[in-house]
Tab-separated table of C-alpha atoms in Angstrom:
chain	number	residue	atom	x	y	z
Y	115	MET	CA	-35.321	7.653	-7.946
Y	116	THR	CA	-34.915	4.762	-5.477
Y	117	ARG	CA	-37.370	4.406	-2.634
Y	118	ILE	CA	-35.906	3.148	0.564
Y	119	LEU	CA	-38.153	1.045	2.856
Y	120	HIS	CA	-36.906	1.103	6.410
Y	121	ILE	CA	-37.963	-2.160	8.198
Y	122	ASP	CA	-37.780	-2.747	11.953
Y	123	ARG	CA	-37.871	-6.551	12.066
Y	124	ILE	CA	-39.230	-6.576	15.540
Y	125	ARG	CA	-42.238	-4.472	14.493
Y	126	TYR	CA	-42.415	-5.775	10.895
Y	127	THR	CA	-45.777	-6.215	9.186
Y	128	LYS	CA	-46.605	-7.052	5.561
Y	129	GLU	CA	-48.041	-3.592	4.958
Y	130	GLN	CA	-44.497	-2.203	5.243
Y	131	ILE	CA	-43.386	-3.897	1.994
Y	132	MET	CA	-46.492	-3.057	-0.097
Y	133	ASP	CA	-44.537	-0.448	-1.978
Y	134	ALA	CA	-42.017	-3.198	-2.986
Y	135	VAL	CA	-44.874	-5.532	-4.022
Y	136	ASP	CA	-46.534	-2.818	-6.119
Y	137	SER	CA	-43.092	-1.977	-7.756
Y	138	LEU	CA	-42.628	-5.608	-8.663
Y	139	ARG	CA	-46.177	-5.916	-10.054
Y	140	SER	CA	-45.576	-2.803	-12.216
Y	141	GLY	CA	-42.239	-4.175	-13.715
Y	142	GLY	CA	-39.829	-2.668	-11.260
Y	143	THR	CA	-36.729	-4.008	-9.437
Y	144	VAL	CA	-36.385	-4.459	-5.764
Y	145	VAL	CA	-33.459	-5.149	-3.449
Y	146	PHE	CA	-34.647	-7.493	-0.674
Y	147	PRO	CA	-33.113	-9.547	2.174
Y	148	THR	CA	-32.781	-13.235	2.331
Y	149	GLU	CA	-31.182	-15.364	5.062
Y	150	THR	CA	-28.007	-15.614	2.908
Y	151	VAL	CA	-27.337	-12.172	1.131
Y	152	TYR	CA	-29.495	-9.434	-0.323
Y	153	GLY	CA	-31.057	-10.114	-3.663
Y	154	LEU	CA	-31.841	-7.787	-6.618
Y	155	GLY	CA	-35.111	-9.069	-8.017
Y	156	ALA	CA	-37.907	-8.629	-10.544
Y	157	LEU	CA	-40.881	-10.866	-11.266
Y	158	ALA	CA	-39.668	-13.995	-12.894
Y	159	GLU	CA	-42.445	-14.042	-15.519
Y	160	ASN	CA	-41.698	-10.443	-16.732
Y	161	ALA	CA	-38.791	-10.590	-19.227
Y	162	ASP	CA	-38.506	-6.765	-19.571
Y	163	ALA	CA	-38.320	-6.352	-15.779
Y	164	CYS	CA	-35.686	-9.082	-15.461
Y	165	ARG	CA	-33.535	-7.279	-18.166
Y	166	LYS	CA	-33.380	-4.349	-15.793
Y	167	ILE	CA	-31.458	-6.564	-13.260
Y	168	PHE	CA	-28.680	-7.100	-15.768
Y	169	THR	CA	-28.455	-3.351	-16.464
Y	170	ALA	CA	-28.412	-2.477	-12.762
Y	171	LYS	CA	-25.637	-4.958	-11.984
Y	172	GLY	CA	-23.668	-4.759	-15.201
Y	173	ARG	CA	-24.211	-8.558	-15.441
Y	174	PRO	CA	-23.502	-10.605	-18.465
Y	175	SER	CA	-26.684	-11.880	-20.146
Y	176	ASP	CA	-25.276	-15.439	-20.201
Y	177	ASN	CA	-25.298	-15.618	-16.402
Y	178	PRO	CA	-28.645	-17.010	-15.319
Y	179	LEU	CA	-30.745	-15.806	-12.368
Y	180	ILE	CA	-32.193	-17.721	-9.448
Y	181	VAL	CA	-36.034	-17.914	-9.242
Y	182	HIS	CA	-37.133	-17.455	-5.573
Y	183	ILE	CA	-40.393	-19.068	-4.473
Y	184	SER	CA	-42.483	-19.064	-1.308
Y	185	SER	CA	-44.324	-22.425	-1.738
Y	186	MET	CA	-44.198	-25.746	-3.419
Y	187	ASP	CA	-47.151	-24.596	-5.605
Y	188	GLN	CA	-44.872	-21.906	-6.886
Y	189	PHE	CA	-42.218	-24.537	-7.511
Y	190	ALA	CA	-44.694	-26.375	-9.647
Y	191	SER	CA	-45.378	-23.201	-11.550
Y	192	VAL	CA	-41.767	-22.764	-12.674
Y	193	SER	CA	-40.431	-26.348	-12.993
Y	194	ASP	CA	-41.328	-29.133	-15.438
Y	195	PRO	CA	-44.061	-31.320	-14.098
Y	196	LYS	CA	-41.679	-34.304	-14.128
Y	197	GLU	CA	-39.647	-32.508	-11.367
Y	198	ASP	CA	-42.439	-33.139	-8.855
Y	199	ARG	CA	-40.544	-36.273	-7.879
Y	200	TRP	CA	-38.227	-34.045	-5.852
Y	201	VAL	CA	-41.002	-32.442	-3.752
Y	202	GLN	CA	-40.626	-34.692	-0.658
Y	203	ASP	CA	-36.854	-34.197	-0.551
Y	204	LEU	CA	-37.103	-30.494	-1.029
Y	205	GLU	CA	-39.685	-30.127	1.719
Y	206	ARG	CA	-36.989	-31.410	4.066
Y	207	VAL	CA	-34.554	-28.662	3.299
Y	208	TRP	CA	-36.787	-25.758	2.296
Y	209	PRO	CA	-37.231	-23.035	3.213
Y	210	GLY	CA	-33.509	-22.746	3.523
Y	211	PRO	CA	-30.163	-21.755	1.748
Y	212	LEU	CA	-30.359	-24.319	-1.028
Y	213	THR	CA	-30.891	-23.634	-4.723
Y	214	VAL	CA	-31.684	-26.599	-7.079
Y	215	VAL	CA	-31.351	-26.757	-10.859
Y	216	VAL	CA	-34.333	-28.507	-12.459
Y	217	LYS	CA	-35.908	-28.658	-15.895
Y	218	LYS	CA	-37.958	-25.507	-16.349
Y	219	ARG	CA	-41.602	-25.110	-17.228
Y	220	ASP	CA	-42.469	-23.531	-20.635
Y	221	GLY	CA	-43.131	-19.802	-20.068
Y	222	ILE	CA	-40.047	-19.030	-17.927
Y	223	PRO	CA	-38.391	-16.164	-19.940
Y	224	ASP	CA	-35.090	-17.084	-21.572
Y	225	ILE	CA	-33.472	-13.982	-19.925
Y	226	VAL	CA	-33.896	-15.713	-16.630
Y	227	THR	CA	-32.261	-18.965	-17.611
Y	228	ALA	CA	-29.804	-17.606	-20.273
Y	229	GLY	CA	-31.758	-19.543	-22.855
Y	230	LEU	CA	-31.124	-22.892	-21.174
Y	231	PRO	CA	-33.753	-25.659	-20.638
Y	232	THR	CA	-33.051	-25.612	-16.868
Y	233	VAL	CA	-33.999	-23.123	-14.068
Y	234	ALA	CA	-32.305	-22.521	-10.716
Y	235	VAL	CA	-34.929	-22.364	-7.899
Y	236	ARG	CA	-34.807	-21.728	-4.183
Y	237	MET	CA	-37.136	-20.988	-1.242
Y	238	PRO	CA	-35.529	-18.484	1.074
Y	239	ASP	CA	-35.898	-18.814	4.890
Y	240	ASP	CA	-36.498	-15.052	5.630
Y	241	GLU	CA	-39.927	-13.647	6.720
Y	242	ILE	CA	-39.600	-10.460	4.570
Y	243	ALA	CA	-38.481	-12.403	1.509
Y	244	HIS	CA	-41.270	-15.012	1.984
Y	245	ASP	CA	-43.966	-12.317	2.209
Y	246	LEU	CA	-42.685	-10.414	-0.732
Y	247	ILE	CA	-42.657	-13.520	-2.956
Y	248	GLU	CA	-45.974	-14.741	-1.617
Y	249	MET	CA	-47.588	-11.391	-2.373
Y	250	ALA	CA	-45.984	-10.593	-5.700
Y	251	GLY	CA	-45.151	-13.996	-7.186
Y	252	PRO	CA	-41.915	-15.862	-8.004
Y	253	ILE	CA	-38.953	-13.455	-8.138
Y	254	ALA	CA	-35.905	-13.891	-10.283
Y	255	ALA	CA	-32.814	-12.503	-8.484
Y	256	PRO	CA	-29.075	-12.786	-8.286
Y	257	SER	CA	-27.190	-11.299	-5.348
Y	258	ALA	CA	-27.522	-7.558	-5.041
Y	259	ASN	CA	-24.062	-6.463	-5.929
Y	260	ILE	CA	-22.392	-4.739	-8.836
Y	261	SER	CA	-21.162	-7.533	-11.064
Y	262	THR	CA	-17.923	-9.111	-9.923
Y	263	ARG	CA	-17.981	-7.140	-6.657
Y	264	PRO	CA	-18.593	-8.590	-3.130
Y	265	SER	CA	-22.113	-9.749	-2.411
Y	266	ILE	CA	-24.172	-7.451	-0.204
Y	267	THR	CA	-24.960	-8.824	3.283
Y	268	ASP	CA	-26.180	-5.648	4.968
Y	269	SER	CA	-28.807	-3.146	3.694
Y	270	LYS	CA	-26.590	-0.173	4.406
Y	271	ASP	CA	-24.235	-1.419	1.676
Y	272	ALA	CA	-27.134	-2.078	-0.657
Y	273	ILE	CA	-28.185	1.551	-0.226
Y	274	ARG	CA	-24.600	2.728	-0.691
Y	275	PHE	CA	-23.956	0.802	-3.966
Y	276	LEU	CA	-27.422	0.559	-5.550
Y	277	ASP	CA	-29.246	3.672	-4.657
Y	278	GLY	CA	-30.273	5.200	-8.024
Y	279	ARG	CA	-29.840	1.978	-9.878
Y	280	VAL	CA	-33.035	0.100	-8.765
Y	281	ASP	CA	-36.608	1.107	-7.928
Y	282	VAL	CA	-36.885	-0.066	-4.201
Y	283	ILE	CA	-34.441	-1.134	-1.622
Y	284	ILE	CA	-35.787	-2.818	1.583
Y	285	ASP	CA	-33.542	-1.702	4.372
Y	286	ALA	CA	-33.767	-4.544	6.952
Y	287	GLY	CA	-30.267	-4.744	8.381
Y	288	PRO	CA	-27.695	-7.612	8.180
Y	289	THR	CA	-28.463	-11.041	6.799
Y	290	ARG	CA	-28.193	-14.191	8.869
Y	291	PHE	CA	-25.609	-16.307	6.983
Y	292	GLY	CA	-23.742	-13.750	4.896
Y	293	ILE	CA	-22.815	-16.216	2.145
Y	294	GLU	CA	-24.862	-17.360	-0.750
Y	295	SER	CA	-26.966	-20.423	-1.132
Y	296	THR	CA	-25.596	-23.900	-1.997
Y	297	ILE	CA	-26.479	-24.930	-5.539
Y	298	ILE	CA	-26.998	-28.583	-6.631
Y	299	ASP	CA	-27.951	-29.898	-10.080
Y	300	LEU	CA	-30.810	-32.357	-9.805
Y	301	THR	CA	-30.859	-32.981	-13.534
Y	302	ARG	CA	-27.555	-34.826	-13.277
Y	303	LYS	CA	-26.775	-38.380	-12.157
Y	304	PRO	CA	-25.058	-38.419	-9.695
Y	305	ILE	CA	-26.329	-35.136	-8.298
Y	306	GLU	CA	-23.561	-32.465	-8.672
Y	307	LEU	CA	-22.671	-29.639	-6.405
Y	308	LEU	CA	-22.270	-26.441	-8.607
Y	309	ARG	CA	-21.666	-23.971	-5.829
Y	310	PRO	CA	-20.924	-24.623	-2.169
Y	311	GLY	CA	-22.811	-22.422	0.263
Y	312	SER	CA	-24.562	-22.294	3.624
Y	313	TYR	CA	-25.883	-25.872	3.386
Y	314	THR	CA	-22.862	-28.126	3.314
Y	315	ILE	CA	-22.455	-31.405	1.505
Y	316	GLU	CA	-22.616	-33.094	4.830
Y	317	ASP	CA	-26.037	-31.481	5.403
Y	318	LEU	CA	-27.419	-32.551	2.034
Y	319	GLU	CA	-26.204	-36.090	1.397
Y	320	PRO	CA	-28.600	-37.597	3.996
Y	321	VAL	CA	-31.351	-36.104	1.972
Y	322	PHE	CA	-30.231	-36.413	-1.732
Y	323	GLY	CA	-27.654	-39.174	-1.508
Y	324	HIS	CA	-24.121	-38.999	-2.924
Y	325	ILE	CA	-23.095	-35.616	-4.270
Y	326	VAL	CA	-20.144	-35.101	-6.629
Y	327	TYR	CA	-18.222	-31.851	-7.323
Y	328	GLY	CA	-15.493	-30.662	-9.617
Y	329	GLU	CA	-12.926	-27.868	-9.880
Y	330	VAL	CA	-15.503	-25.177	-10.552
Y	331	ALA	CA	-17.187	-25.806	-7.205
Y	332	ARG	CA	-13.807	-25.504	-5.494
Y	333	GLY	CA	-13.313	-22.112	-7.145
Y	334	LEU	CA	-10.341	-23.444	-9.191
Y	335	GLY	CA	-11.825	-22.991	-12.569
Y	336	GLU	CA	-14.739	-21.581	-14.620
Y	337	ALA	CA	-17.464	-23.388	-16.464
Y	338	LYS	CA	-17.704	-22.830	-20.200
Y	339	VAL	CA	-21.429	-22.515	-19.829
Y	340	ALA	CA	-22.962	-21.099	-16.603
Y	341	ILE	CA	-26.170	-22.862	-15.736
Y	342	THR	CA	-26.332	-21.070	-12.416
Y	343	PRO	CA	-24.690	-18.022	-10.808
Y	344	GLY	CA	-21.152	-18.465	-9.513
Y	345	MET	CA	-19.904	-20.860	-12.256
Y	346	LYS	CA	-18.393	-18.360	-14.644
Y	347	TYR	CA	-16.643	-14.967	-14.434
Y	348	ARG	CA	-14.611	-13.554	-11.567
Y	349	HIS	CA	-16.887	-13.142	-8.539
Y	350	TYR	CA	-17.039	-11.479	-5.106
Y	351	SER	CA	-13.809	-9.534	-5.734
Y	352	PRO	CA	-12.685	-6.505	-3.768
Y	353	SER	CA	-10.982	-3.714	-5.799
Y	354	THR	CA	-7.961	-4.247	-3.664
Y	355	LYS	CA	-5.687	-7.010	-5.034
Y	356	LEU	CA	-6.156	-9.913	-2.610
Y	357	ILE	CA	-3.336	-12.445	-2.442
Y	358	LEU	CA	-4.093	-15.964	-1.021
Y	359	ALA	CA	-1.326	-17.868	0.623
Y	360	GLU	CA	-1.691	-21.555	-0.402
Y	361	THR	CA	-1.244	-22.819	3.142
Y	362	ARG	CA	-1.358	-21.380	6.584
Y	363	ASP	CA	2.265	-22.282	7.158
Y	364	LEU	CA	3.143	-20.219	4.092
Y	365	PHE	CA	0.914	-17.331	5.386
Y	366	GLU	CA	2.989	-17.162	8.541
Y	367	GLU	CA	6.226	-17.516	6.675
Y	368	ILE	CA	5.240	-14.650	4.306
Y	369	LEU	CA	4.175	-12.202	7.021
Y	370	PRO	CA	7.649	-10.955	7.982
Y	371	TYR	CA	8.361	-10.203	4.357
Y	372	SER	CA	5.051	-8.403	3.616
Y	373	PRO	CA	4.972	-4.673	3.136
Y	374	GLU	CA	3.869	-2.680	6.134
Y	375	ASP	CA	0.978	-1.132	4.141
Y	376	MET	CA	-0.360	-4.576	3.247
Y	377	VAL	CA	-3.688	-5.311	4.921
Y	378	ILE	CA	-4.010	-8.736	6.575
Y	379	LEU	CA	-7.285	-10.688	6.524
Y	380	ALA	CA	-7.201	-13.394	9.210
Y	381	THR	CA	-9.142	-15.147	11.896
Y	382	ILE	CA	-8.471	-13.905	15.476
Y	383	GLU	CA	-6.294	-16.966	16.055
Y	384	MET	CA	-4.024	-15.962	13.056
Y	385	GLU	CA	-3.997	-12.226	13.787
Y	386	ARG	CA	-0.605	-10.778	14.541
Y	387	PRO	CA	-0.048	-7.546	16.655
Y	388	GLY	CA	1.154	-4.514	14.859
Y	389	ARG	CA	-0.291	-5.240	11.489
Y	390	ARG	CA	-3.284	-3.626	9.790
Y	391	THR	CA	-5.655	-6.565	10.119
Y	392	ILE	CA	-9.375	-7.180	9.328
Y	393	VAL	CA	-10.505	-9.982	11.640
Y	394	LEU	CA	-12.704	-12.402	9.735
Y	395	GLY	CA	-14.060	-14.278	12.763
Y	396	THR	CA	-12.765	-17.317	14.652
Y	397	ASP	CA	-11.475	-20.694	13.657
Y	398	LYS	CA	-13.619	-22.167	16.417
Y	399	ASP	CA	-16.815	-21.230	14.406
Y	400	LEU	CA	-16.203	-20.898	10.662
Y	401	TYR	CA	-19.838	-19.725	10.307
Y	402	THR	CA	-18.557	-16.407	11.766
Y	403	VAL	CA	-16.005	-16.197	8.948
Y	404	ALA	CA	-18.680	-16.977	6.278
Y	405	HIS	CA	-20.942	-14.295	7.833
Y	406	ASN	CA	-18.186	-11.692	7.782
Y	407	LEU	CA	-16.442	-12.508	4.582
Y	408	PHE	CA	-18.091	-10.138	2.094
Y	409	SER	CA	-18.424	-7.312	4.547
Y	410	SER	CA	-14.672	-7.732	5.155
Y	411	PHE	CA	-13.958	-7.346	1.478
Y	412	ILE	CA	-15.975	-4.173	1.386
Y	413	ALA	CA	-14.146	-2.894	4.483
Y	414	LEU	CA	-10.901	-3.743	2.801
Y	415	ASP	CA	-11.688	-1.449	-0.156
Y	416	ASP	CA	-12.589	1.319	2.244
Y	417	MET	CA	-8.997	1.094	3.604
Y	418	HIS	CA	-7.604	2.084	0.166
Y	419	ALA	CA	-4.734	-0.370	0.430
Y	420	GLY	CA	-2.729	-1.510	-2.600
Y	421	TYR	CA	-2.848	-5.161	-1.676
Y	422	ALA	CA	-3.938	-7.598	1.034
Y	423	LEU	CA	-2.984	-11.077	2.208
Y	424	ILE	CA	-5.459	-13.830	3.330
Y	425	HIS	CA	-4.874	-17.306	4.632
Y	426	PRO	CA	-6.782	-20.465	3.562
Y	427	PHE	CA	-9.279	-22.659	5.387
Y	428	GLU	CA	-9.817	-26.338	5.506
Y	429	GLU	CA	-12.145	-27.418	2.644
Y	430	ARG	CA	-14.735	-29.253	4.719
Y	431	GLY	CA	-18.147	-28.212	6.007
Y	432	ILE	CA	-18.714	-24.441	5.548
Y	433	GLY	CA	-14.940	-24.072	4.967
Y	434	PHE	CA	-15.576	-25.517	1.454
Y	435	ALA	CA	-17.834	-22.553	0.704
Y	436	ILE	CA	-15.445	-20.104	2.261
Y	437	MET	CA	-12.579	-21.242	0.065
Y	438	ASN	CA	-14.722	-21.129	-3.139
Y	439	ARG	CA	-15.401	-17.414	-2.332
Y	440	ILE	CA	-11.811	-16.587	-1.412
Y	441	ARG	CA	-10.359	-18.196	-4.491
Y	442	LYS	CA	-12.827	-16.404	-6.795
Y	443	ALA	CA	-12.109	-13.114	-5.028
Y	444	SER	CA	-8.340	-13.407	-5.062
Y	445	TYR	CA	-5.987	-11.761	-7.576
Y	446	ARG	CA	-3.423	-14.566	-7.154
Y	447	THR	CA	-2.635	-17.600	-5.093
Y	448	VAL	CA	1.085	-17.855	-4.086
Y	449	LYS	CA	2.801	-21.124	-3.334
Y	450	ASP	CA	6.138	-19.907	-1.839
Y	451	VAL	CA	7.760	-16.818	-0.473
Y	452	ARG	CA	9.773	-16.182	-3.627
Y	453	GLU	CA	6.570	-16.109	-5.743
Y	454	PHE	CA	5.097	-13.662	-3.184
Y	455	LEU	CA	7.978	-11.301	-3.260
Y	456	ASP	CA	8.092	-11.302	-7.090
Y	457	LEU	CA	4.375	-10.621	-7.154
Y	458	ILE	CA	4.640	-7.608	-4.816
Y	459	GLY	CA	7.637	-6.379	-6.755
Y	460	SER	CA	5.765	-6.419	-10.054
Y	461	MET	CA	2.698	-4.766	-8.495
Y	462	LYS	CA	4.826	-1.930	-7.146
Y	463	GLU	CA	6.512	-1.478	-10.571
Y	464	LYS	CA	3.100	-1.030	-12.157
Y	465	VAL	CA	2.127	1.572	-9.631
Y	466	ASN	CA	5.371	3.485	-10.158
């Protein structure tokens, strides 16, 4: 039976999460808030407890977890001693929405790293997460969603989807960013971006120098081996088939031909009257779009539509992370009106 810990952040004290701390210490699983999304965690040093994460999510075992820490002392406890050379740089960006891949220290269970010699580590910028990790120890956690489904950005959805699957859920409301952490690989030269996120490349290059990226980071391909979450397998997907128009001009060209029962996902600037629309946010502040993206996917499924249409965003700043998530969540990207009409026709035939 899952215990729900209801937290009022204004009146929050450490005592309110002691049940979660005790559960972690006894080998349990806990859903907890971070500044990005909710995580589903177990103590990183406890291999048996970490296996429960994979069971609860239906997650493939070759998809590694992220180890969450609360201090640089804990960083030293999970990373190879040679990785201390990064401490000064990491202190400039932690706590914050950045995960780094480093060589791991002996003793980190293979289940956490998918048997790889590296470990993904981050220090979240959330008071509850910090206290939980400080009191219990480093926590291995992916995002708290059923595998391939949209990430959880509000505790009400964590309760909805994970009640009965985990030991404790911390009910602390919505997260701040609503999109997962950025991941960079510090074991590679030059440093490589593996997953874009709430920290942009523009934020990180002044600290770490030039950062490169490939098709996987753009959401245009999958890695053969996942060294961090988000590199392999379909991610973040609503059950509703989401169609991505390759350009905004095409999105507007398609709209008159789209079925009336199709749901439109768009910013307020791209919204069109008379259509069933989920407003993602505003083009004037793409952080609103990032914050609302996963909750919009969940809202889409609640509408029980057969399909939905979404427009793209410019791949710079936080828009890079938004496009990574949209591409991974999309059923298909269409490049012209004919391709769109053929796709809709084939989808209707399957239904009939």
